[in-house]
C-alpha atoms as one frame of an Amber mdcrd trajectory, in Angstrom:
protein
 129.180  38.563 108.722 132.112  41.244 108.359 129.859  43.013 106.676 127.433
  43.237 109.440 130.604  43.828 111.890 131.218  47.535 109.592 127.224  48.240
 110.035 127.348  47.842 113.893 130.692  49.863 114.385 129.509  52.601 111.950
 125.906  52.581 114.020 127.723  52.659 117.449 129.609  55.673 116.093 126.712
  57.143 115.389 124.994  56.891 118.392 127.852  57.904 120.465 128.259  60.960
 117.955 128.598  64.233 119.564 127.564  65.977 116.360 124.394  63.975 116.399
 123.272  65.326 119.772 123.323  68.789 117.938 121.363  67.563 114.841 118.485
  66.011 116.437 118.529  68.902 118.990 118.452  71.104 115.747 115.600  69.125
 114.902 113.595  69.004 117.830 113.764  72.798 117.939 112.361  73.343 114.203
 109.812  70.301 114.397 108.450  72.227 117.583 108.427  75.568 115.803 106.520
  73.313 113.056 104.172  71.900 115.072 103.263  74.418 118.012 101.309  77.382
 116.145  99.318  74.142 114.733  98.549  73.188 117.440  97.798  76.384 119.561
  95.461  77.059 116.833  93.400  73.847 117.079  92.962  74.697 120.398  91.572
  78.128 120.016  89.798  76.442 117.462  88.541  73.595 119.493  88.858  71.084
 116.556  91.104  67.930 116.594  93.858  66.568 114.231  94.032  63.454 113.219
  97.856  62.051 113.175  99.084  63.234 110.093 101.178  66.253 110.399 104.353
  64.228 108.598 102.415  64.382 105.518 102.685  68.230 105.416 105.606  68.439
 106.754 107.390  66.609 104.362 105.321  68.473 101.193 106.440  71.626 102.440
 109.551  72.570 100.624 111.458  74.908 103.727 110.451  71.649 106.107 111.794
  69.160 103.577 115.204  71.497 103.319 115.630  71.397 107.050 115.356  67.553
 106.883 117.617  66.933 104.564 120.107  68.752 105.671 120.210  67.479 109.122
 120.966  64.130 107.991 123.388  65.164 105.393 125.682  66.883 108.145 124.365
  63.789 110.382 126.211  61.372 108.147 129.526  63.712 107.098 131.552  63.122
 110.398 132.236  59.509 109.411 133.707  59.850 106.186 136.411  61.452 107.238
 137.484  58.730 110.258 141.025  57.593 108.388 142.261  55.441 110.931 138.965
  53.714 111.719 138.646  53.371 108.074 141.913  51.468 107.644 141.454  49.336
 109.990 137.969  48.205 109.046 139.477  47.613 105.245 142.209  45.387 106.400
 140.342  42.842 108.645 136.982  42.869 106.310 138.014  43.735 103.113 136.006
  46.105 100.609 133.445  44.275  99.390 132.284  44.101 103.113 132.675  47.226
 104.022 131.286  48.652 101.622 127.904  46.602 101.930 128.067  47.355 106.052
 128.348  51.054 105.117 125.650  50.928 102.786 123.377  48.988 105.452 124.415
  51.290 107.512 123.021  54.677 105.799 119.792  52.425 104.961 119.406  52.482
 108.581 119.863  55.773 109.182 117.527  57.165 107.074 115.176  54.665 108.222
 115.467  55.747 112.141 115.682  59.339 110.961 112.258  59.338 109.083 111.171
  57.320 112.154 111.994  60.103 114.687 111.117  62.929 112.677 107.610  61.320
 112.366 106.968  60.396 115.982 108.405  63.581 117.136 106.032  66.143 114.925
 103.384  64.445 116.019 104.429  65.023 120.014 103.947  68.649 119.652 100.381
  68.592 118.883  99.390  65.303 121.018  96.854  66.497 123.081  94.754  67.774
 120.265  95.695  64.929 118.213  91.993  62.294 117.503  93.532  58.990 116.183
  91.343  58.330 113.121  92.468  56.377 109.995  91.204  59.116 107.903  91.724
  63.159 107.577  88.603  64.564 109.910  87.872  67.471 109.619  90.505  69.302
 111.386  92.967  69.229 108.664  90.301  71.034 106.418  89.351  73.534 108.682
  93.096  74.352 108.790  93.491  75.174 104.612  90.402  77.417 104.741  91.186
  81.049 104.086  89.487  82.049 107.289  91.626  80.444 109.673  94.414  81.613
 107.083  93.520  85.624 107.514  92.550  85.350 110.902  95.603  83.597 112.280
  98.287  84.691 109.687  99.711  80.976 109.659 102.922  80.605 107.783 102.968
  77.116 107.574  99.678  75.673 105.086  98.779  72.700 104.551  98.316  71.544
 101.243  94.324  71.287 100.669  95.387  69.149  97.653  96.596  66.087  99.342
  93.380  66.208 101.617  91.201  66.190  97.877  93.401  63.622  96.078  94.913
  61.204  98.680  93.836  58.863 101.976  95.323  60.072 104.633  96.963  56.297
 105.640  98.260  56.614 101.631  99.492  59.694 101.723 101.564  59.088 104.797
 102.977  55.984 103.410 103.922  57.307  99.936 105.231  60.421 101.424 107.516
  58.430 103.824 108.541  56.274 101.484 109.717  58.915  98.731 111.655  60.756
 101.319 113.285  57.592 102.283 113.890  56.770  99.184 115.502  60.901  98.325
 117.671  60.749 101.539 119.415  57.587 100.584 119.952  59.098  96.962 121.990
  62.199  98.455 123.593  60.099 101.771 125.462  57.287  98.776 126.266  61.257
  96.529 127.286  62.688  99.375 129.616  59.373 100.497 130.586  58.612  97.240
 131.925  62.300  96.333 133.649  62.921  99.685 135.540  59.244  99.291 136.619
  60.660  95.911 137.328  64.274  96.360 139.350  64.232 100.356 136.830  66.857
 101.450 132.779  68.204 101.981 132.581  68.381  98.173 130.362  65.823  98.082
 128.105  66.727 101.181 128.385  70.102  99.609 126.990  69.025  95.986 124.049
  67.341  98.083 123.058  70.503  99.654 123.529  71.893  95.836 120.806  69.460
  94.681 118.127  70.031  97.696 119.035  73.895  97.302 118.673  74.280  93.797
 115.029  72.307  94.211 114.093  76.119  95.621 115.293  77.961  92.570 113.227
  75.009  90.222 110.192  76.257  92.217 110.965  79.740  92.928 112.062  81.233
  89.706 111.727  78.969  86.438 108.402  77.275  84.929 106.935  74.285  86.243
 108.023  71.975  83.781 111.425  71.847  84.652 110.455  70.550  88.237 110.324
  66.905  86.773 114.349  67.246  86.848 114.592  67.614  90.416 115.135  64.458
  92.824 113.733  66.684  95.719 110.358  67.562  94.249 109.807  64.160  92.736
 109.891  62.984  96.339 106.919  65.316  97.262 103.357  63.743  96.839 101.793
  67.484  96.009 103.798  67.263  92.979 102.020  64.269  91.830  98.512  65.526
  92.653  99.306  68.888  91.089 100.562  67.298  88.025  97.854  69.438  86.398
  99.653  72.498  86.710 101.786  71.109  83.630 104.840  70.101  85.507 105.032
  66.632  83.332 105.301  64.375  86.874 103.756  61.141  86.508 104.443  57.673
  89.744 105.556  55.970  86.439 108.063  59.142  85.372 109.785  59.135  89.179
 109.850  55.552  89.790 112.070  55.344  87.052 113.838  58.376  87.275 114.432
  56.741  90.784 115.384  53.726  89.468 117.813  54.809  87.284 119.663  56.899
  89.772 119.824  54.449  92.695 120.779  52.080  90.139 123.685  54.749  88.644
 125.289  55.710  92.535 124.960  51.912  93.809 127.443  50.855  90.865 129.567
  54.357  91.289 129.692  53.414  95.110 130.677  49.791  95.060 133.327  50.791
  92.260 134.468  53.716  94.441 135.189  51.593  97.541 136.830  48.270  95.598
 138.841  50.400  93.001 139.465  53.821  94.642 140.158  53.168  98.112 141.942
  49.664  96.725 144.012  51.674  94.944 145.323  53.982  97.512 145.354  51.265
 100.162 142.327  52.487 102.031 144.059  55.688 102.488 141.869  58.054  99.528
 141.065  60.631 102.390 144.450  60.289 103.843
């Protein structure tokens, strides 16, 4: 129960955040710029979407950047509340709040994905045809016609709409991103309890930055080392192009790493902040 206590304090912080007015206002503004040229385009078109614009993007890597980060800076404010943090270790202990703040970045992520997806898929409502399946619009929108003709910067990936259901590809895609943010939120929690500052928000943004330079500048098999593309379905589907990704090869590179920072956490908040009576960012 004290455990659940540190979740709802930590979530009613949250909400009440200041900070996170100007994150999902960040993000309103880029899942608009997103979503809009989409969607003027299907209606010079005259074709419909069906509701999968999360799919994309998420598999784009500048969208998937932009995500990440908000909810990196989303989550940095409270690691740095001393006195709240005191307090909460004296009436519920470590062990507790530890597991509340844990719960408590679980949810986050969750409600994050959650808005992100409903609110991509505001922008192009009125075009949107609510089918369990691609249609047709999605594949009109990869052809090189509408490409040249409409000098789109944002493409969808024509090799999710080959490989993957639609309903599948959401899921998966939703799921690996969930599964990415909570990886950097514990990194980012866990390095900032240790280090007194941003480092470890800052070695985050390291990881989801240097995802760019694996797919920018060096060969495609070193893309299997990064957490970020492992959490994007094209990878899997493009596994052809000899970047070594197989679901077996990230599910336990997954694994292992949740697995690695859950233990570093827990150890962090019952020997660390133990040690300097709750005080480590004092």
């Amino acid at each position: 129960m004290k455990a659940v206590h540190i979740y709802r304090l930590f979530l009613l912080r949250m909400i009440t955040s200041s900070r996170l007015m100007w994150i999902l206002g960040f993000i309103v503004g880029y899942t608009y710029a997103f979503s809009y040229p989409i969607f003027q385009i299907a209606q010079k078109l005259n074709i419909t979407l069906t509701p999968f614009i999360m799919i994309f993007l998420i598999n784009d890597h500048s969208s998937h950047t932009v995500l990440l980060s908000g909810l990196l800076f989303a989550l940095t404010a409270l690691d740095f509340q001393k006195e709240l943090r005191q307090s909460l270790l004296m009436r519920s202990g470590y062990i507790s709040y530890a597991i509340g703040y844990l719960l408590f970045i679980l949810t986050v992520v969750l409600l994050y994905e959650v808005f992100a997806l409903i609110l991509s898929q505001v922008w192009i409502l009125s075009v949107t045809s609510w089918q369990n399946n691609w249609g047709t619009g999605w594949e009109v929108l990869c052809s090189n016609d509408v490409l040249y003709k409409f000098h789109i910067t944002f493409i969808p990936d024509p090799s999710l709409i080959e490989n993957c259901s639609a309903f599948d590809a959401l899921t998966l895609s939703i799921c690996l991103e969930c599964i990415l943010m909570t990886i950097l939120a514990i990194l980012s929690s866990t390095v900032n309890t240790i280090t007194r500052s941003v480092c470890g928000t800052l070695m985050s943004m390291v990881v989801i930055l240097s995802d760019m330079i694996l797919y920018n500048m060096l060969p495609v098999s070193f893309q299997k080392y990064s957490p970020v593309t492992l959490a994007m379905l094209s990878s899997f589907v493009n596994a052809e192009e000899g970047n070594g990704i197989t679901y077996m090869y990230a599910v336990s590179y997954y694994v292992i790493a949740l697995s690695v920072l859950i233990i570093s956490y827990f150890l962090i908040y019952t020997l660390c902040l133990k040690k300097n009576k709750g005080g480590i960012l004092a």
